[in-house]
Structure formats: C-alpha cells, structure tokens
PDB file of C-alpha atoms in Angstrom:
ATOM      1  CA  MET A  11     -19.852  85.787 -32.300  1.00 40.00           C
ATOM      2  CA  ASP A  12     -19.620  82.359 -30.657  1.00 40.00           C
ATOM      3  CA  LEU A  13     -16.371  80.504 -31.157  1.00 37.00           C
ATOM      4  CA  GLN A  14     -16.463  76.742 -30.785  1.00 40.00           C
ATOM      5  CA  LEU A  15     -13.085  75.084 -30.388  1.00 35.00           C
ATOM      6  CA  THR A  16     -12.514  71.365 -30.693  1.00 38.00           C
ATOM      7  CA  ILE A  17      -9.055  69.851 -30.382  1.00 34.00           C
ATOM      8  CA  ARG A  18      -8.565  66.241 -31.411  1.00 41.00           C
ATOM      9  CA  HIS A  19      -5.326  64.278 -31.137  1.00 40.00           C
ATOM     10  CA  SER A  20      -4.164  62.508 -34.269  1.00 39.00           C
ATOM     11  CA  LYS A  21      -0.915  61.027 -35.522  1.00 42.00           C
ATOM     12  CA  LYS A  22      -1.899  61.902 -39.086  1.00 42.00           C
ATOM     13  CA  PRO A  23      -0.510  65.111 -40.636  1.00 41.00           C
ATOM     14  CA  TYR A  24      -2.433  68.330 -41.014  1.00 40.00           C
ATOM     15  CA  LEU A  25      -3.075  69.944 -44.363  1.00 42.00           C
ATOM     16  CA  ARG A  26      -2.460  73.666 -43.870  1.00 45.00           C
ATOM     17  CA  ARG A  27      -2.786  76.589 -46.240  1.00 46.00           C
ATOM     18  CA  GLU A  28       0.603  78.181 -45.591  1.00 49.00           C
ATOM     19  CA  THR A  29       0.961  81.957 -45.406  1.00 54.00           C
ATOM     20  CA  PRO A  30       4.151  83.992 -44.843  1.00 59.00           C
ATOM     21  CA  LYS A  31       2.965  84.863 -41.336  1.00 57.00           C
ATOM     22  CA  ALA A  32       2.299  81.219 -40.534  1.00 58.00           C
ATOM     23  CA  GLN A  33       5.729  80.201 -41.826  1.00 62.00           C
ATOM     24  CA  LEU A  34       7.446  82.849 -39.685  1.00 64.00           C
ATOM     25  CA  TRP A  35       5.419  81.707 -36.673  1.00 59.00           C
ATOM     26  CA  GLN A  36       6.455  78.090 -37.208  1.00 65.00           C
ATOM     27  CA  GLN A  37      10.133  79.068 -37.538  1.00 68.00           C
ATOM     28  CA  TRP A  38       9.940  81.031 -34.289  1.00 64.00           C
ATOM     29  CA  ASN A  39       8.195  78.099 -32.609  1.00 65.00           C
ATOM     30  CA  LYS A  40      10.956  75.715 -33.666  1.00 64.00           C
ATOM     31  CA  SER A  41      13.596  78.013 -32.222  1.00 68.00           C
ATOM     32  CA  GLN A  42      11.673  78.168 -28.932  1.00 64.00           C
ATOM     33  CA  ILE A  43      11.324  74.387 -28.792  1.00 62.00           C
ATOM     34  CA  ILE A  44      15.093  74.029 -29.264  1.00 62.00           C
ATOM     35  CA  LYS A  45      15.654  76.436 -26.373  1.00 62.00           C
ATOM     36  CA  ILE A  46      13.237  74.448 -24.190  1.00 58.00           C
ATOM     37  CA  HIS A  47      15.089  71.189 -24.856  1.00 60.00           C
ATOM     38  CA  ARG A  48      18.432  72.838 -24.091  1.00 63.00           C
ATOM     39  CA  THR A  49      17.092  74.010 -20.725  1.00 59.00           C
ATOM     40  CA  ALA A  50      15.232  70.789 -19.911  1.00 56.00           C
ATOM     41  CA  SER A  51      17.094  70.529 -16.634  1.00 55.00           C
ATOM     42  CA  ASN A  52      15.423  73.758 -15.526  1.00 59.00           C
ATOM     43  CA  GLY A  53      12.154  73.103 -13.676  1.00 56.00           C
ATOM     44  CA  SER A  54      10.399  75.860 -15.630  1.00 54.00           C
ATOM     45  CA  ALA A  55      10.848  74.093 -18.992  1.00 55.00           C
ATOM     46  CA  PRO A  56       7.520  72.182 -18.858  1.00 57.00           C
ATOM     47  CA  GLU A  57       5.672  75.419 -18.061  1.00 60.00           C
ATOM     48  CA  LYS A  58       7.364  77.177 -20.969  1.00 56.00           C
ATOM     49  CA  LYS A  59       6.341  74.324 -23.239  1.00 54.00           C
ATOM     50  CA  LYS A  60       2.713  74.537 -22.100  1.00 57.00           C
ATOM     51  CA  SER A  61       2.698  78.266 -22.729  1.00 62.00           C
ATOM     52  CA  LEU A  62       4.165  77.767 -26.181  1.00 56.00           C
ATOM     53  CA  VAL A  63       1.547  75.150 -27.092  1.00 57.00           C
ATOM     54  CA  ALA A  64      -1.238  77.430 -25.862  1.00 59.00           C
ATOM     55  CA  ARG A  65       0.011  80.356 -27.979  1.00 61.00           C
ATOM     56  CA  ASP A  66       0.344  78.094 -31.008  1.00 57.00           C
ATOM     57  CA  ALA A  67      -3.224  76.827 -30.567  1.00 54.00           C
ATOM     58  CA  GLU A  68      -4.504  80.392 -30.269  1.00 56.00           C
ATOM     59  CA  PHE A  69      -2.707  81.444 -33.462  1.00 53.00           C
ATOM     60  CA  THR A  70      -3.924  78.353 -35.318  1.00 52.00           C
ATOM     61  CA  PHE A  71      -7.618  78.622 -34.506  1.00 51.00           C
ATOM     62  CA  LEU A  72      -7.868  82.406 -34.841  1.00 53.00           C
ATOM     63  CA  SER A  73      -6.032  82.409 -38.170  1.00 51.00           C
ATOM     64  CA  PRO A  74      -8.215  83.358 -41.190  1.00 51.00           C
ATOM     65  CA  ASN A  75      -6.950  80.249 -42.994  1.00 50.00           C
ATOM     66  CA  PRO A  76      -8.239  77.300 -40.926  1.00 48.00           C
ATOM     67  CA  ILE A  77      -6.583  73.933 -40.715  1.00 49.00           C
ATOM     68  CA  ILE A  78      -8.120  71.158 -42.770  1.00 53.00           C
ATOM     69  CA  ARG A  79      -7.447  67.898 -40.959  1.00 54.00           C
ATOM     70  CA  ASN A  80      -6.616  64.971 -43.236  1.00 62.00           C
ATOM     71  CA  GLY A  81      -8.317  66.679 -46.190  1.00 72.00           C
ATOM     72  CA  LEU A  82     -11.726  66.667 -44.446  1.00 82.00           C
ATOM     73  CA  VAL A  83     -13.983  69.636 -43.822  1.00 84.00           C
ATOM     74  CA  PRO A  84     -17.069  69.738 -41.566  1.00 85.00           C
ATOM     75  CA  ILE A  85     -20.487  70.358 -43.115  1.00 87.00           C
ATOM     76  CA  VAL A  86     -23.897  70.925 -41.551  1.00 89.00           C
ATOM     77  CA  LEU A  87     -26.669  68.598 -42.713  1.00 91.00           C
ATOM     78  CA  ARG A  88     -30.429  68.823 -42.246  1.00 94.00           C
ATOM     79  CA  TRP A  89     -33.548  67.808 -44.122  1.00 96.00           C
ATOM     80  CA  GLU A  90     -34.720  70.681 -46.306  1.00 96.00           C
ATOM     81  CA  PRO A  91     -38.236  71.255 -47.680  1.00 97.00           C
ATOM     82  CA  PRO A  92     -38.717  71.398 -51.449  1.00 98.00           C
ATOM     83  CA  ALA A  93     -39.349  74.557 -53.445  1.00 97.00           C
ATOM     84  CA  LEU A  94     -42.754  76.241 -53.313  1.00 98.00           C
ATOM     85  CA  GLY A  95     -45.394  74.094 -55.005  1.00 98.00           C
ATOM     86  CA  TRP A  96     -43.180  71.006 -55.052  1.00 99.00           C
ATOM     87  CA  PHE A  97     -43.279  67.785 -53.053  1.00 99.00           C
ATOM     88  CA  LYS A  98     -40.327  65.815 -51.749  1.00 99.00           C
ATOM     89  CA  LEU A  99     -40.079  62.031 -51.754  1.00 99.00           C
ATOM     90  CA  ASN A 100     -37.356  60.559 -49.562  1.00 99.00           C
ATOM     91  CA  VAL A 101     -36.693  56.885 -50.234  1.00 99.00           C
ATOM     92  CA  ASP A 102     -34.584  54.311 -48.447  1.00 98.00           C
ATOM     93  CA  GLY A 103     -34.079  50.610 -47.999  1.00 98.00           C
ATOM     94  CA  SER A 104     -32.954  48.417 -45.139  1.00 98.00           C
ATOM     95  CA  CYS A 105     -31.086  45.110 -45.126  1.00 96.00           C
ATOM     96  CA  LEU A 106     -31.017  43.508 -41.685  1.00 93.00           C
ATOM     97  CA  GLY A 107     -29.501  40.466 -40.044  1.00 87.00           C
ATOM     98  CA  PRO A 108     -27.582  37.433 -41.315  1.00 88.00           C
ATOM     99  CA  ASN A 109     -30.599  36.424 -43.421  1.00 87.00           C
ATOM    100  CA  SER A 110     -30.451  39.730 -45.349  1.00 94.00           C
ATOM    101  CA  TYR A 111     -34.099  40.580 -44.841  1.00 96.00           C
ATOM    102  CA  ILE A 112     -34.846  43.700 -46.852  1.00 98.00           C
ATOM    103  CA  ALA A 113     -37.564  46.321 -46.683  1.00 98.00           C
ATOM    104  CA  ALA A 114     -38.301  49.492 -48.612  1.00 99.00           C
ATOM    105  CA  ALA A 115     -39.774  52.808 -47.530  1.00 99.00           C
ATOM    106  CA  GLY A 116     -40.716  56.223 -48.824  1.00 99.00           C
ATOM    107  CA  VAL A 117     -41.886  59.442 -47.172  1.00 99.00           C
ATOM    108  CA  ILE A 118     -43.652  62.240 -49.054  1.00 99.00           C
ATOM    109  CA  ARG A 119     -43.766  65.775 -47.631  1.00 99.00           C
ATOM    110  CA  ASN A 120     -44.952  69.111 -49.004  1.00 98.00           C
ATOM    111  CA  ASP A 121     -43.144  72.436 -49.307  1.00 98.00           C
ATOM    112  CA  ASN A 122     -43.912  73.259 -45.665  1.00 98.00           C
ATOM    113  CA  GLY A 123     -42.327  70.022 -44.490  1.00 98.00           C
ATOM    114  CA  ASN A 124     -45.714  68.606 -43.519  1.00 98.00           C
ATOM    115  CA  TRP A 125     -46.368  64.893 -43.777  1.00 98.00           C
ATOM    116  CA  VAL A 126     -48.318  63.825 -46.878  1.00 99.00           C
ATOM    117  CA  ASN A 127     -47.865  60.060 -46.908  1.00 98.00           C
ATOM    118  CA  GLY A 128     -45.528  57.267 -45.933  1.00 99.00           C
ATOM    119  CA  ILE A 129     -45.061  53.849 -47.522  1.00 98.00           C
ATOM    120  CA  ALA A 130     -43.224  50.772 -46.288  1.00 99.00           C
ATOM    121  CA  GLN A 131     -43.010  47.149 -47.358  1.00 98.00           C
ATOM    122  CA  PHE A 132     -41.052  44.039 -46.426  1.00 98.00           C
ATOM    123  CA  CYS A 133     -39.514  42.616 -49.617  1.00 97.00           C
ATOM    124  CA  GLY A 134     -38.062  39.283 -48.523  1.00 97.00           C
ATOM    125  CA  ILE A 135     -34.377  38.432 -48.903  1.00 96.00           C
ATOM    126  CA  GLY A 136     -32.022  40.504 -51.011  1.00 96.00           C
ATOM    127  CA  THR A 137     -29.344  43.176 -51.077  1.00 96.00           C
ATOM    128  CA  SER A 138     -29.256  46.738 -49.813  1.00 96.00           C
ATOM    129  CA  ILE A 139     -29.333  48.129 -53.372  1.00 96.00           C
ATOM    130  CA  GLN A 140     -32.420  46.047 -54.139  1.00 97.00           C
ATOM    131  CA  ALA A 141     -34.054  47.480 -51.027  1.00 98.00           C
ATOM    132  CA  GLU A 142     -33.200  51.037 -52.112  1.00 98.00           C
ATOM    133  CA  LEU A 143     -34.619  50.450 -55.591  1.00 98.00           C
ATOM    134  CA  TRP A 144     -37.825  49.007 -54.177  1.00 98.00           C
ATOM    135  CA  GLY A 145     -38.109  52.068 -51.953  1.00 98.00           C
ATOM    136  CA  LEU A 146     -37.843  54.300 -55.002  1.00 99.00           C
ATOM    137  CA  TYR A 147     -40.359  52.194 -56.905  1.00 98.00           C
ATOM    138  CA  ILE A 148     -43.108  52.138 -54.282  1.00 98.00           C
ATOM    139  CA  GLY A 149     -42.504  55.804 -53.501  1.00 98.00           C
ATOM    140  CA  LEU A 150     -42.930  56.853 -57.131  1.00 98.00           C
ATOM    141  CA  ILE A 151     -46.088  54.752 -57.441  1.00 98.00           C
ATOM    142  CA  LYS A 152     -47.629  56.470 -54.421  1.00 98.00           C
ATOM    143  CA  ALA A 153     -46.609  59.944 -55.607  1.00 98.00           C
ATOM    144  CA  LYS A 154     -48.284  59.259 -58.951  1.00 98.00           C
ATOM    145  CA  GLU A 155     -51.439  57.984 -57.234  1.00 98.00           C
ATOM    146  CA  LEU A 156     -51.598  61.239 -55.245  1.00 98.00           C
ATOM    147  CA  GLY A 157     -51.542  63.248 -58.473  1.00 98.00           C
ATOM    148  CA  ILE A 158     -48.236  64.954 -57.690  1.00 98.00           C
ATOM    149  CA  GLN A 159     -46.641  66.620 -60.713  1.00 98.00           C
ATOM    150  CA  LEU A 160     -43.617  68.458 -59.294  1.00 99.00           C
ATOM    151  CA  ILE A 161     -41.456  66.161 -57.211  1.00 98.00           C
ATOM    152  CA  GLU A 162     -37.942  66.017 -55.799  1.00 98.00           C
ATOM    153  CA  VAL A 163     -36.694  62.530 -55.025  1.00 99.00           C
ATOM    154  CA  GLU A 164     -33.857  62.076 -52.547  1.00 98.00           C
ATOM    155  CA  CYS A 165     -31.942  58.857 -51.951  1.00 98.00           C
ATOM    156  CA  ASP A 166     -28.810  58.218 -49.891  1.00 96.00           C
ATOM    157  CA  CYS A 167     -27.640  55.415 -52.206  1.00 97.00           C
ATOM    158  CA  LYS A 168     -25.552  56.943 -54.982  1.00 96.00           C
ATOM    159  CA  ALA A 169     -25.704  53.793 -57.109  1.00 96.00           C
ATOM    160  CA  VAL A 170     -29.500  54.024 -57.308  1.00 97.00           C
ATOM    161  CA  VAL A 171     -29.343  57.693 -58.300  1.00 97.00           C
ATOM    162  CA  ASN A 172     -26.814  56.845 -61.014  1.00 96.00           C
ATOM    163  CA  PHE A 173     -29.036  54.038 -62.299  1.00 96.00           C
ATOM    164  CA  MET A 174     -31.763  56.591 -63.029  1.00 96.00           C
ATOM    165  CA  SER A 175     -29.573  58.540 -65.446  1.00 92.00           C
ATOM    166  CA  CYS A 176     -27.275  55.831 -66.818  1.00 90.00           C
ATOM    167  CA  SER A 177     -27.977  55.117 -70.482  1.00 84.00           C
ATOM    168  CA  ASN A 178     -25.934  51.942 -70.908  1.00 89.00           C
ATOM    169  CA  ILE A 179     -27.435  49.485 -68.435  1.00 90.00           C
ATOM    170  CA  SER A 180     -27.364  46.023 -69.967  1.00 90.00           C
ATOM    171  CA  ASP A 181     -30.527  43.943 -70.112  1.00 91.00           C
ATOM    172  CA  ALA A 182     -28.424  41.203 -68.524  1.00 92.00           C
ATOM    173  CA  HIS A 183     -27.875  43.297 -65.397  1.00 93.00           C
ATOM    174  CA  PRO A 184     -29.459  41.418 -62.450  1.00 94.00           C
ATOM    175  CA  LEU A 185     -31.316  44.566 -61.366  1.00 96.00           C
ATOM    176  CA  ALA A 186     -32.293  45.721 -64.866  1.00 96.00           C
ATOM    177  CA  PRO A 187     -36.056  44.949 -64.581  1.00 95.00           C
ATOM    178  CA  LEU A 188     -36.367  46.877 -61.313  1.00 97.00           C
ATOM    179  CA  ILE A 189     -34.262  49.756 -62.642  1.00 97.00           C
ATOM    180  CA  TYR A 190     -36.406  50.007 -65.774  1.00 96.00           C
ATOM    181  CA  MET A 191     -39.608  49.947 -63.722  1.00 96.00           C
ATOM    182  CA  CYS A 192     -38.377  52.875 -61.643  1.00 97.00           C
ATOM    183  CA  ARG A 193     -37.213  54.820 -64.679  1.00 96.00           C
ATOM    184  CA  SER A 194     -40.544  54.322 -66.444  1.00 96.00           C
ATOM    185  CA  PHE A 195     -42.235  56.510 -63.814  1.00 96.00           C
ATOM    186  CA  LEU A 196     -39.924  59.516 -64.116  1.00 97.00           C
ATOM    187  CA  PRO A 197     -41.401  60.920 -67.387  1.00 97.00           C
ATOM    188  CA  GLN A 198     -44.921  60.628 -65.944  1.00 97.00           C
ATOM    189  CA  PHE A 199     -44.338  63.694 -63.749  1.00 98.00           C
ATOM    190  CA  SER A 200     -44.283  67.241 -65.110  1.00 98.00           C
ATOM    191  CA  GLN A 201     -40.911  67.649 -63.418  1.00 98.00           C
ATOM    192  CA  CYS A 202     -38.980  65.051 -61.468  1.00 98.00           C
ATOM    193  CA  ILE A 203     -35.535  65.550 -59.944  1.00 98.00           C
ATOM    194  CA  VAL A 204     -33.635  62.596 -58.491  1.00 98.00           C
ATOM    195  CA  ARG A 205     -30.632  63.469 -56.352  1.00 97.00           C
ATOM    196  CA  HIS A 206     -28.214  61.861 -53.926  1.00 97.00           C
ATOM    197  CA  ILE A 207     -28.092  63.041 -50.312  1.00 96.00           C
ATOM    198  CA  TYR A 208     -26.164  62.097 -47.202  1.00 93.00           C
ATOM    199  CA  ARG A 209     -27.897  59.691 -44.856  1.00 92.00           C
ATOM    200  CA  GLU A 210     -28.179  62.416 -42.181  1.00 92.00           C
ATOM    201  CA  LYS A 211     -30.799  64.044 -44.414  1.00 95.00           C
ATOM    202  CA  ASN A 212     -32.758  60.811 -44.697  1.00 96.00           C
ATOM    203  CA  SER A 213     -33.302  59.852 -41.054  1.00 96.00           C
ATOM    204  CA  CYS A 214     -37.088  59.614 -41.150  1.00 98.00           C
ATOM    205  CA  THR A 215     -37.244  57.232 -44.112  1.00 98.00           C
ATOM    206  CA  ASP A 216     -34.290  55.236 -42.817  1.00 98.00           C
ATOM    207  CA  LEU A 217     -36.103  54.543 -39.550  1.00 98.00           C
ATOM    208  CA  LEU A 218     -39.292  53.606 -41.403  1.00 98.00           C
ATOM    209  CA  ALA A 219     -37.407  51.108 -43.598  1.00 98.00           C
ATOM    210  CA  LYS A 220     -35.685  49.518 -40.589  1.00 97.00           C
ATOM    211  CA  HIS A 221     -39.041  49.258 -38.811  1.00 98.00           C
ATOM    212  CA  ALA A 222     -40.553  47.457 -41.809  1.00 98.00           C
ATOM    213  CA  ALA A 223     -37.603  45.057 -42.101  1.00 97.00           C
ATOM    214  CA  ALA A 224     -37.546  44.197 -38.400  1.00 96.00           C
ATOM    215  CA  ARG A 225     -41.298  43.509 -38.304  1.00 96.00           C
ATOM    216  CA  LYS A 226     -41.629  42.069 -41.821  1.00 97.00           C
ATOM    217  CA  LEU A 227     -44.462  44.454 -42.552  1.00 97.00           C
ATOM    218  CA  PRO A 228     -46.687  43.866 -45.562  1.00 97.00           C
ATOM    219  CA  PHE A 229     -47.329  46.867 -47.797  1.00 97.00           C
ATOM    220  CA  THR A 230     -48.337  49.591 -45.327  1.00 98.00           C
ATOM    221  CA  LEU A 231     -49.515  53.169 -45.855  1.00 98.00           C
ATOM    222  CA  TYR A 232     -49.025  55.874 -43.242  1.00 98.00           C
ATOM    223  CA  ASP A 233     -51.516  58.695 -43.750  1.00 98.00           C
ATOM    224  CA  VAL A 234     -50.261  60.337 -40.552  1.00 98.00           C
ATOM    225  CA  VAL A 235     -46.926  60.275 -38.752  1.00 98.00           C
ATOM    226  CA  SER A 236     -46.614  57.084 -36.724  1.00 97.00           C
ATOM    227  CA  SER A 237     -45.542  57.444 -33.094  1.00 97.00           C
ATOM    228  CA  PHE A 238     -42.159  55.744 -33.607  1.00 97.00           C
ATOM    229  CA  LEU A 239     -41.302  58.434 -36.189  1.00 98.00           C
ATOM    230  CA  PHE A 240     -42.261  61.452 -34.060  1.00 97.00           C
ATOM    231  CA  SER A 241     -38.769  62.394 -32.920  1.00 96.00           C
ATOM    232  CA  VAL A 242     -37.048  62.216 -36.316  1.00 97.00           C
ATOM    233  CA  PHE A 243     -39.983  63.809 -38.151  1.00 98.00           C
ATOM    234  CA  TRP A 244     -40.082  66.794 -35.804  1.00 97.00           C
ATOM    235  CA  ALA A 245     -36.301  67.107 -35.959  1.00 96.00           C
ATOM    236  CA  ASP A 246     -36.624  67.446 -39.742  1.00 97.00           C
ATOM    237  CA  LEU A 247     -39.541  69.857 -39.494  1.00 96.00           C
ATOM    238  CA  LEU A 248     -37.710  72.095 -37.010  1.00 96.00           C
ATOM    239  CA  GLY A 249     -34.528  72.082 -39.078  1.00 94.00           C
ATOM    240  CA  ILE A 250     -32.361  70.390 -36.457  1.00 93.00           C
ATOM    241  CA  SER A 251     -28.977  69.681 -38.007  1.00 88.00           C
ATOM    242  CA  SER A 252     -26.110  67.256 -37.596  1.00 87.00           C
ATOM    243  CA  ARG A 253     -22.493  67.404 -38.728  1.00 83.00           C
ATOM    244  CA  ARG A 254     -20.154  65.173 -40.623  1.00 81.00           C
ATOM    245  CA  ARG A 255     -16.727  65.550 -42.201  1.00 83.00           C
ATOM    246  CA  ILE A 256     -16.334  65.119 -45.943  1.00 76.00           C
ATOM    247  CA  SER A 257     -13.427  65.137 -48.354  1.00 75.00           C
ATOM    248  CA  THR A 258     -12.627  68.565 -49.780  1.00 66.00           C
ATOM    249  CA  ASN A 259     -13.007  67.256 -53.335  1.00 60.00           C
ATOM    250  CA  ILE A 260     -16.521  65.865 -52.803  1.00 54.00           C
ATOM    251  CA  GLU A 261     -19.540  68.027 -53.489  1.00 55.00           C
ATOM    252  CA  PRO A 262     -21.914  68.053 -50.477  1.00 48.00           C
ATOM    253  CA  GLY A 263     -25.174  66.227 -50.976  1.00 55.00           C
TER     254      GLY A 263
END
C-alpha cells in the first residue's frame, strides 16, 4: 500500500474526530512540551521538540480517524462515461474579457467515451449563466438531430441545472425564454438526466467554449476531435483524474 503524506501549514484550526487514545496522546504531548520549555536552556531541547513533532505527525497520519482540515475533504474527480447504451452531453459556457463576450459549447460522447459530436457558437455579449444556458440549448438540439434517446446531460453551473427542474420560474425572469426553450427539449428524449458536476469533470467542453469566445466563432460543428482538444479529450478517455477539496456537508458532483 502506498502512503502519500502532505503537510500544509495553516493558522486555522483542525477538525479532529477525538478518540480516547488521541486524547491521552495529546495530554502526554502537552506534558512533554512543558518539560521542553522548562529545559530550554539545555542545548538538546530543540532536538527533543523535533522528535516530539515527528512522533505526533506519525500518530496523526497513521491514525484510523484522519484529520479533516477546516471541514474540507479531498475527492478524486474525472470524466466518466455514461451507462451502456446511453450518450453523455457535457455543456458549458464562457464569458471572456471586459466586454463580456460569451460563447456556448457542447460535447457528445458515447458509452465508450468516444467522440460523437461537438458544437460551439459565439453568442455576443452577455453573462456567464446566459452562456451556460445557450450551451445546453445548442447541445440538446444537436443530440435530438442525431436521434439520441437516452442521454445524460452534465453542466458545471448549478443554477442552470436548477432551472431545469424549478417549477416556479416567473415569466418576467430575464432568462425565462431561454430556460423554457431548453426545458421544452427534455421530454423529447426517452430518458434525459440533467445533473450538476464539478468543473474538473467538464474540461473538454470548457476549453471548447473558451476557444469559441476568444475567436468569436459562428455556429461550428466538430465531427472529429479538433487538435486543440486532443490533450483534454484523451485525459478524459484514459480516466486521468484531478483532486479538489470540498466541504464535508456537500454531496460530490
């Protein structure tokens, strides 16, 4: 078993699941620290302190109840293929520069993780949520054109995901027309699941949206993987993961 150990310095307190053994260890440590301070004039005191810190670190990281720093726990994130017979549509939007140029993008892959189609479009000036909604809209249109019936839709904007299930959106909402257009497509599939994910699972579509915004691309279809997407696409296909820390009371996406 490989043991990876990372020590970070922080002034913020730890959150520790206390056990009787841990409490006894801490009490013993305190008594040793007091002894070290009382013998500070002795040249061996710094060495004793180093030894004490080393033993404390060993106890901490080999303990069955790990420390949770600041209420955050690490999770491993990677793009995952859909279930057998399903397709996955990842959507994203990009809002770049002081002029707020926005673009939308979608990437469709099959249950083997193979590329099916990509879509991108520059949408003018707007907000990041508008860009995300346009990404969902053009992605759903393309999925319907391809005759897909079983589809998982993933978006890293939680507001957009909530819009798809919210039943009390006012007609006066500034994004209501675009929200309704997106929602009108959902019943047209045999099964359609829309879920929120972390951005680390959406790298390919994120890069495509940024590319479209930076170059102000008109509506563009990608029947094959474009060269600027090779690295992120293959990282997804090979299951290469990344890590992030999340709050312990948040369900991983």
